[in-house]
Tab-separated table of C-alpha atoms and ligand atoms in Angstrom:
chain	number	residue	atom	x	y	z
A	1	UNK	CA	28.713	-27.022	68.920
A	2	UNK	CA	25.314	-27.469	67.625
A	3	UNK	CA	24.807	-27.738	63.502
A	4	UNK	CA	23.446	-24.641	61.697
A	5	UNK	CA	21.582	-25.689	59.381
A	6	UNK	CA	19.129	-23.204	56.627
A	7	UNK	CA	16.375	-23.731	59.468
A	8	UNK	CA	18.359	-22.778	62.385
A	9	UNK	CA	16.750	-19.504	64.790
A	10	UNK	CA	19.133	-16.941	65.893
A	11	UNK	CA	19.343	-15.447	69.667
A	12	UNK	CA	22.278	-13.009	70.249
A	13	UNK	CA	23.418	-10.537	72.055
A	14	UNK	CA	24.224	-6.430	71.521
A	15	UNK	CA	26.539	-4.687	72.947
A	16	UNK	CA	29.831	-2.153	71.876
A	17	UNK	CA	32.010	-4.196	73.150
A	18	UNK	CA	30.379	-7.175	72.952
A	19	UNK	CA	33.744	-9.435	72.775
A	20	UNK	CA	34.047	-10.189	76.838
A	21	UNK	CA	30.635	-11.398	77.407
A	22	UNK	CA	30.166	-14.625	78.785
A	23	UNK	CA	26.283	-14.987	77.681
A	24	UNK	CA	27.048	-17.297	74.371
A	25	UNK	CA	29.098	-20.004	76.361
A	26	UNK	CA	25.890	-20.161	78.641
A	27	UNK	CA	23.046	-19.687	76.485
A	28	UNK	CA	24.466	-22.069	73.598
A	29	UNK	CA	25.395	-24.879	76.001
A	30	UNK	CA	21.818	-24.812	77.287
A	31	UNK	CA	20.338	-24.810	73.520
A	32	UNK	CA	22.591	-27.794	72.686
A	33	UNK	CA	21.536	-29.672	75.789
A	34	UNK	CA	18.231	-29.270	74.832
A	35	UNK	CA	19.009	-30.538	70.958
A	36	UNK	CA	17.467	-27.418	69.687
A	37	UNK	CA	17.922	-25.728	66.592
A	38	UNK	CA	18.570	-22.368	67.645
A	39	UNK	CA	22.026	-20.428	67.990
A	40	UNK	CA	23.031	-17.820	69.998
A	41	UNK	CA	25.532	-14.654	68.693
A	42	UNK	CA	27.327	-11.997	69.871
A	43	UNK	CA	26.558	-9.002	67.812
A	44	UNK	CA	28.964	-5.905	68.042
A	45	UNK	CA	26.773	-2.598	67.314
A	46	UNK	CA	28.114	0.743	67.442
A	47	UNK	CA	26.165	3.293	69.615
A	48	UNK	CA	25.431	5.255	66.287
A	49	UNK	CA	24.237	1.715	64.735
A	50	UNK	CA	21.491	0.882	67.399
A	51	UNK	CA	18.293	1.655	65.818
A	52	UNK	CA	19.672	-0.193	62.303
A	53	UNK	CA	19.993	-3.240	63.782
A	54	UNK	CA	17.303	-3.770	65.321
A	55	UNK	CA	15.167	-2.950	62.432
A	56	UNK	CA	17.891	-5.412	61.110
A	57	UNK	CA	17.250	-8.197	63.815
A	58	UNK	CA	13.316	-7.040	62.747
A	59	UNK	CA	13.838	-8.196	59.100
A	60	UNK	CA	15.800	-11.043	59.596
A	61	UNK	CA	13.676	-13.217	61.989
A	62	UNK	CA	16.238	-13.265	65.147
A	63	UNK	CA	13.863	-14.615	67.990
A	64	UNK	CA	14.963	-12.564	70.708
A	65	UNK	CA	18.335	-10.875	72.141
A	66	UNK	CA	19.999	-10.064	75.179
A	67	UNK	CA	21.414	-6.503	75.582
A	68	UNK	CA	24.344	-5.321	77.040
A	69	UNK	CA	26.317	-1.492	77.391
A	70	UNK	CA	25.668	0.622	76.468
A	71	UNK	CA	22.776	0.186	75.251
A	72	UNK	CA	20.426	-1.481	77.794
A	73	UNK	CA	18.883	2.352	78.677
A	74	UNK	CA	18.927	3.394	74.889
A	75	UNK	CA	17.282	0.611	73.781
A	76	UNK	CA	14.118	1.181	75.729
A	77	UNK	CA	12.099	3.554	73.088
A	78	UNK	CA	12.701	0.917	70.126
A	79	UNK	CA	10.193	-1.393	71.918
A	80	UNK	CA	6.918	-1.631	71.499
A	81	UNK	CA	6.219	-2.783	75.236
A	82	UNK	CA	8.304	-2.185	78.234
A	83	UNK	CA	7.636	-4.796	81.427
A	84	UNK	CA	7.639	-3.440	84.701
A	85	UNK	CA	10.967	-4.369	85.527
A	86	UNK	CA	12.651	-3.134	82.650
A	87	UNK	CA	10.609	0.200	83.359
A	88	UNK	CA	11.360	0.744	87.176
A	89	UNK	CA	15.097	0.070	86.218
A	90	UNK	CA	14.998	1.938	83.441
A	91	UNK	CA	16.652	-0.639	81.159
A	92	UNK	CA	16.103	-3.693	79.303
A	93	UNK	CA	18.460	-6.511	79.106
A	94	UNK	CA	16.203	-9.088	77.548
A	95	UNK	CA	14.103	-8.335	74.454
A	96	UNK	CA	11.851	-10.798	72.174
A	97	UNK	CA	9.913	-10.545	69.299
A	98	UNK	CA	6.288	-10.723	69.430
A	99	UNK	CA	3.215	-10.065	66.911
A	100	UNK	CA	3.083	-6.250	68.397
A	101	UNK	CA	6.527	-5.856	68.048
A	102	UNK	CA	9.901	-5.993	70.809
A	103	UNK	CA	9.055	-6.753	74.370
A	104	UNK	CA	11.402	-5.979	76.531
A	105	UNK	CA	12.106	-6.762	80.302
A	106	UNK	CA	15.240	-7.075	82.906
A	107	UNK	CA	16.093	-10.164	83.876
A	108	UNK	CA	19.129	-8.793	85.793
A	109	UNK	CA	16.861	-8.229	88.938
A	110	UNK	CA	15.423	-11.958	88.945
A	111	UNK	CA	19.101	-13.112	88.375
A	112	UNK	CA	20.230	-11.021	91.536
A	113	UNK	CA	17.314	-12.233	93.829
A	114	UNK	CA	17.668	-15.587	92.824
A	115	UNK	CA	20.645	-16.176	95.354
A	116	UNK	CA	19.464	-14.416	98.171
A	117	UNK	CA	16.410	-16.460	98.039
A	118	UNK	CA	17.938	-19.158	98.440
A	119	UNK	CA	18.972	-18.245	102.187
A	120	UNK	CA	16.976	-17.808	104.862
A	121	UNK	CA	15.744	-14.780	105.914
A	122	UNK	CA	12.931	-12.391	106.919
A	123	UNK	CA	13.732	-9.823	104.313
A	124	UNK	CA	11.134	-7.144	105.951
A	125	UNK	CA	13.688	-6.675	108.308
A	126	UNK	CA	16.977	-6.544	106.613
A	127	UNK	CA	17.967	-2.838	105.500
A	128	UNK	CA	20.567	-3.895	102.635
A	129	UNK	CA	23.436	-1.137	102.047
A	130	UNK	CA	24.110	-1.114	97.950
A	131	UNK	CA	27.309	0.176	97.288
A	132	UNK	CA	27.342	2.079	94.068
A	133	UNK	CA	24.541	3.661	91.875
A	134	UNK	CA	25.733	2.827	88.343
A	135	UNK	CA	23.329	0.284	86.070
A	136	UNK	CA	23.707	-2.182	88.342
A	137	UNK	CA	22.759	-0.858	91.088
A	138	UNK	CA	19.481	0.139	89.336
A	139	UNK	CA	18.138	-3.325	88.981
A	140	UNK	CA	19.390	-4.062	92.707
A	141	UNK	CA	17.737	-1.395	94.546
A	142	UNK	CA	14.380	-3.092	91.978
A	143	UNK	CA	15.468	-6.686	93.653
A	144	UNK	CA	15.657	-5.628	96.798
A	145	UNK	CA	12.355	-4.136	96.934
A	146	UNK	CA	11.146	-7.182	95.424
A	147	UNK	CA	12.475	-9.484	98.193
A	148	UNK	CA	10.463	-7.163	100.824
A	149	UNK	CA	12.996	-4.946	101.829
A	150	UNK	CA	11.406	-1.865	103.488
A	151	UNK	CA	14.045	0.299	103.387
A	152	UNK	CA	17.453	0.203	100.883
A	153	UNK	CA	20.511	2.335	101.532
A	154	UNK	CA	22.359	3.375	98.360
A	155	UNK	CA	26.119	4.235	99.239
A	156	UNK	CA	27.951	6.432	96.703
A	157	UNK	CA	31.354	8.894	96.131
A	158	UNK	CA	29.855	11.818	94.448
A	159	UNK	CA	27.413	13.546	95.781
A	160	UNK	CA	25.866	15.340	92.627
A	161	UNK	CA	25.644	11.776	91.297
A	162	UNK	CA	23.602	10.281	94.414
A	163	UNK	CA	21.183	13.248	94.217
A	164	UNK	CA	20.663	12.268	90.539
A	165	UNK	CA	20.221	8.249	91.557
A	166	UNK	CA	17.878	9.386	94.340
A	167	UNK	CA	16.108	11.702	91.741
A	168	UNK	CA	15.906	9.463	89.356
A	169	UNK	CA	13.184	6.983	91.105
A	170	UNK	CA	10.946	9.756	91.876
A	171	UNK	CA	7.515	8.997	90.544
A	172	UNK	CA	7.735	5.257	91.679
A	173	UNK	CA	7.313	3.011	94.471
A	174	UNK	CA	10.689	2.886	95.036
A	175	UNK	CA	11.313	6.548	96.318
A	176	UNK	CA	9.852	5.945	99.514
A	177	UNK	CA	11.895	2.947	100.560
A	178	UNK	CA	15.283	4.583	99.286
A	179	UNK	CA	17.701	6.805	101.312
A	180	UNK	CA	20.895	7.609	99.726
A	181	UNK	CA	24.614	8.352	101.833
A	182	UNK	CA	27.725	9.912	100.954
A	183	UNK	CA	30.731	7.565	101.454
A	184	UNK	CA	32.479	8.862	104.604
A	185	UNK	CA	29.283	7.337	106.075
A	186	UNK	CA	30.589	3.812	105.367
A	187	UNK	CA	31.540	2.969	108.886
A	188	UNK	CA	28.045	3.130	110.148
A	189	UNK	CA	26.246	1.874	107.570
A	190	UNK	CA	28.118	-1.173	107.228
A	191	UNK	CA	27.665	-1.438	111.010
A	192	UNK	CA	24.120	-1.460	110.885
A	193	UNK	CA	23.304	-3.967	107.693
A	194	UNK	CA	22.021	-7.158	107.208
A	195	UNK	CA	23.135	-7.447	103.474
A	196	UNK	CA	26.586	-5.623	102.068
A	197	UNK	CA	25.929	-5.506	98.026
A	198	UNK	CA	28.748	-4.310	95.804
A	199	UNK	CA	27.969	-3.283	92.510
A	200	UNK	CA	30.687	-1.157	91.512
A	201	UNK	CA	33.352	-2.454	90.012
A	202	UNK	CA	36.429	-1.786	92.741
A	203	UNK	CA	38.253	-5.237	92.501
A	204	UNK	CA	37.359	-6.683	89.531
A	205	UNK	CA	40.153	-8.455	87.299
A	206	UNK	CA	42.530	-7.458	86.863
A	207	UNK	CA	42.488	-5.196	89.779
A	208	UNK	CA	41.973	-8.282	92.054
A	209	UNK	CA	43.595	-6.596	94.986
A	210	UNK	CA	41.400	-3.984	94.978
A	211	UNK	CA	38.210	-3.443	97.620
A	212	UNK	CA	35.324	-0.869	97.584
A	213	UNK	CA	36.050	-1.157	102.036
A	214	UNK	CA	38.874	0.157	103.552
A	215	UNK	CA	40.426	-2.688	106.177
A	216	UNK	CA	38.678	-0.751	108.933
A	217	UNK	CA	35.325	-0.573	107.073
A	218	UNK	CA	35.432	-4.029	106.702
A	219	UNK	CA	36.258	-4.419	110.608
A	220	UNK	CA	32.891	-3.050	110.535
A	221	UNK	CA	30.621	-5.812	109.089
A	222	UNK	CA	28.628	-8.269	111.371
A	223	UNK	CA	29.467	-11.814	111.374
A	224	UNK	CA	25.382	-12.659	110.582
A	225	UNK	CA	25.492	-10.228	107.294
A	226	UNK	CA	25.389	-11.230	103.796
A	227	UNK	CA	27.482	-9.650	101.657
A	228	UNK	CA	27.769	-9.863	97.831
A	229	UNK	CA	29.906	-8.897	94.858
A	230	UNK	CA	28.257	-8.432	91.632
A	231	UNK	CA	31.976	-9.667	90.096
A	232	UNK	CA	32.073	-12.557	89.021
A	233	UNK	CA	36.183	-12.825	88.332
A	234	UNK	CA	38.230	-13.286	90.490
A	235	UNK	CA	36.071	-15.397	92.692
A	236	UNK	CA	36.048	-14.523	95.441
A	237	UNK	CA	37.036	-10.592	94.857
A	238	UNK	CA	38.895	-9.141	97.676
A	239	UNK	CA	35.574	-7.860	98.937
A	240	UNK	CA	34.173	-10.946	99.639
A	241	UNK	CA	37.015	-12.448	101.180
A	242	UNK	CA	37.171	-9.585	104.057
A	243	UNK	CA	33.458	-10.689	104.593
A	244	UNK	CA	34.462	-14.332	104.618
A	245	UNK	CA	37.286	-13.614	107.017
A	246	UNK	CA	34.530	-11.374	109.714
A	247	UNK	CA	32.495	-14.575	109.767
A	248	UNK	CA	30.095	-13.404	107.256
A	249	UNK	CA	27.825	-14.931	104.474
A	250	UNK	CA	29.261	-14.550	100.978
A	251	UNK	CA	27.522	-14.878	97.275
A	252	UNK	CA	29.640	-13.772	94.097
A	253	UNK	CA	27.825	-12.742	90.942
A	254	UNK	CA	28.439	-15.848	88.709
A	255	UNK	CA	24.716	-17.101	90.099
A	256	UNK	CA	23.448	-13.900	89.277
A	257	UNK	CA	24.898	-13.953	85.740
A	258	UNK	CA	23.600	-17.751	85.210
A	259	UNK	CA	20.072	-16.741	86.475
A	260	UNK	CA	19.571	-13.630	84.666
A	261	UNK	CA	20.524	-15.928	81.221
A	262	UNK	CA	18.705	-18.540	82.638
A	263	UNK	CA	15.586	-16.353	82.401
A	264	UNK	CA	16.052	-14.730	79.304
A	265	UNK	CA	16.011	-17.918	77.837
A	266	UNK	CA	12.509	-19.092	79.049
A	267	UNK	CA	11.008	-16.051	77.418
A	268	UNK	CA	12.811	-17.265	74.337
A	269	UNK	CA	11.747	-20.637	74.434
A	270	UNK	CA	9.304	-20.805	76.231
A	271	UNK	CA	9.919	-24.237	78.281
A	272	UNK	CA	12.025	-24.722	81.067
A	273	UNK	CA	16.045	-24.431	80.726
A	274	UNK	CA	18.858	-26.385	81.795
A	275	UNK	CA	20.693	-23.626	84.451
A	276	UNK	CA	22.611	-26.485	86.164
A	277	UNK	CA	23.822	-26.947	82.835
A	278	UNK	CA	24.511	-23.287	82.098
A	279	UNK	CA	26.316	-23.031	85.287
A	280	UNK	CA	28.588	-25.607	84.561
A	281	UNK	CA	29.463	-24.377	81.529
A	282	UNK	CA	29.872	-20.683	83.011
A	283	UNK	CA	32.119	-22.473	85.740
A	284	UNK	CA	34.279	-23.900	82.778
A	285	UNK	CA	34.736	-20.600	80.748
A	286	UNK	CA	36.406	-19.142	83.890
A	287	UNK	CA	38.189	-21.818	85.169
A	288	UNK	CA	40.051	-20.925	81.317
A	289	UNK	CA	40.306	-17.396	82.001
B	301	NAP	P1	28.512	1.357	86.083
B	301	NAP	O1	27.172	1.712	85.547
B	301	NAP	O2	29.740	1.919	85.468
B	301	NAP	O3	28.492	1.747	87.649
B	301	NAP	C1	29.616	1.598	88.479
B	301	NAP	C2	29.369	2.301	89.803
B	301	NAP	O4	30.517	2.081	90.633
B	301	NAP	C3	29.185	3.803	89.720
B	301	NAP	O5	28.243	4.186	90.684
B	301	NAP	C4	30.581	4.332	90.082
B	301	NAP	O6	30.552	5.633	90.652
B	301	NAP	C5	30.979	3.333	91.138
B	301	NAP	N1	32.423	3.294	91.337
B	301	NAP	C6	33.374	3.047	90.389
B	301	NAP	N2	34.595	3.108	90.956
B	301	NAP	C7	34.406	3.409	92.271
B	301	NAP	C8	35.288	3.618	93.367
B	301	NAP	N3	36.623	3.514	93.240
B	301	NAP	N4	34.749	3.904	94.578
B	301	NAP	C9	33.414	4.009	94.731
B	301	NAP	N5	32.520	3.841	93.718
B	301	NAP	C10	33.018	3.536	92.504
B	301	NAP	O7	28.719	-0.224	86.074
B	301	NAP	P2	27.580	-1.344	86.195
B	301	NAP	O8	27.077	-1.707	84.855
B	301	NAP	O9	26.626	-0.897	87.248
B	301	NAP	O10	28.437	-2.609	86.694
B	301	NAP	C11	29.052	-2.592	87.951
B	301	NAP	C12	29.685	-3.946	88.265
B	301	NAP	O11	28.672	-4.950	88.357
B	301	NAP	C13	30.685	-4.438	87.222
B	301	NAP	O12	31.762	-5.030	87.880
B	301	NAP	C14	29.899	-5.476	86.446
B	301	NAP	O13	30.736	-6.491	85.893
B	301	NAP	C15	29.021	-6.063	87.549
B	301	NAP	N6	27.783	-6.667	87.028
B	301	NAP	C16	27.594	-7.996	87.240
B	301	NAP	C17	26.448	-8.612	86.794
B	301	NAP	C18	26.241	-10.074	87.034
B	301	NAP	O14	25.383	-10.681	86.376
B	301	NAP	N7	26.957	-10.680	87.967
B	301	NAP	C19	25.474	-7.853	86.115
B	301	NAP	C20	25.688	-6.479	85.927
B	301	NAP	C21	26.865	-5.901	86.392
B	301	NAP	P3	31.121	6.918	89.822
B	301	NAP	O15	30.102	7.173	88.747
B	301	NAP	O16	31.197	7.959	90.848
B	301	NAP	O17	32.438	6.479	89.233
């Protein structure tokens, strides 16, 4: 634990609840690696309480701040300049202060490419098949497209709700590479990709036995596909292991959740950041859980 001293900078996060998240045990064990004087928070705000603290976070100096639900959409008109990432997604989970006011950008789609970059691939001809179209899925669909993909499949229960996904990137240059499916599609789709991604949360702790695929969906998935969970506990979620067990390649989302930190830190900071050190230290918080 770093000293706070009068001169120490504050980082932090929003979010209602704010209690689970995982971001101080990363973001402070990179600051105290690097012997800086900064600290990073959680800060519980209330829906109603939004707009007050960040005039609050305005008055009081706080360098920058990660934010979580639900306000990563509703924070978007309090800043004074939206990236493009944060706009195509249509939420911020990174903000910093600057002269002009709050910038604020999405670091969740660098932190879910980062990964999948890592292996192989000409990703002009993989057709990925998302699986969900919550928040998540948002800044997916944005990765995706920025890996190359030429066309992205967006799987999904309710129909109404797809429409409204699909809808929703009209205007922008991701409506052309989209195509949205109803769930009794399943066994084809997952036939035909390259890269499984789940992003809802069907399995997650402490509904561990729990899978978005039926057995004989899962039947369905080639041995050369990727296929990733956005969980990141239990590791690996039942999802992945029915991949592992067809043969195929698996990524959970603790990389995802160290990279997207990992880069709302160098905005902060401004220098490069420890992540092997932030992984580590992500590794340790759930090996206690
Ligand atoms: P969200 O906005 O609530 O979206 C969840 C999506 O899952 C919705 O489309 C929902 O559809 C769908 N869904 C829920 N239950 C389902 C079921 N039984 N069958 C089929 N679809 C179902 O949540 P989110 O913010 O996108 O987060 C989703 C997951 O990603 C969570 O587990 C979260 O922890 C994880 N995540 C991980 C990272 C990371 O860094 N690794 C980052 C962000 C999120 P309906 O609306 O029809 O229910």
């Amino acid at each position: 634990m770093q000293l706070i001293r009068g001169t120490t900078q504050l980082l932090g996060i929003i979010g209602h609840p704010v209690e689970h998240s995982l971001s101080p045990v990363i973001q402070n064990a990179a600051l105290a690696h690097l012997g800086l004087d900064y600290v990073y928070l959680p800060f519980p705000v209330h829906p109603e309480n939004l707009e007050k603290a960040i005039a609050g976070f305005e008055a009081t100096g706080v360098v920058g701040f990660n934010v979580t639900l639900p306000h990563k959409a509703e924070v978007l008109p309090l800043l004074s300049q939206i990236w493009p990432a944060a706009q195509l997604v249509g939420a911020a989970n990174t903000v910093w202060r600057t002269e002009a006011g709050w910038n604020g950008t999405n670091t969740d789609v660098e932190g879910f490419i980062a990964p999948l970059k890592a292996i192989h691939r000409d990703w002009s001809q993989v057709v990925p098949l998302i699986l969900g179209y919550g928040g998540a899925a948002r800044a997916v669909v944005v990765g995706c497209a920025e890996l190359g993909c030429r066309e992205i499949r967006v799987a999904g229960r309710d129909r109404e709700k797809l429409e409204n996904f699909e809808q929703s990137w009209k205007n922008t240059p991701l409506a052309d590479p989209l195509s949205v499916y109803s769930w009794d599609e399943l066994p084809e789709l997952v036939s035909q990709t390259q890269c499984l991604i789940n992003t809802t949360p069907v399995g997650m702790a402490p509904h561990s036995n729990c899978s978005p695929l039926s057995a004989e969906v899962a039947e369905c998935l080639s041995p050369d596909a990727i296929a990733y969970d956005l969980i990141y506990t239990p590791r690996p979620t039942q999802f992945l292991q029915q991949a592992r067990s067809r043969g195929a390649t698996i990524i959970d989302g603790t990389e995802m959740l160290v990279q997207q930190g990992a880069a709302a830190l160098q905005i902060w900071l401004q220098q490069p950041v420890p992540v092997d050190v932030m992984r580590q230290a992500l590794k340790e918080s759930l090996g206690k859980s």
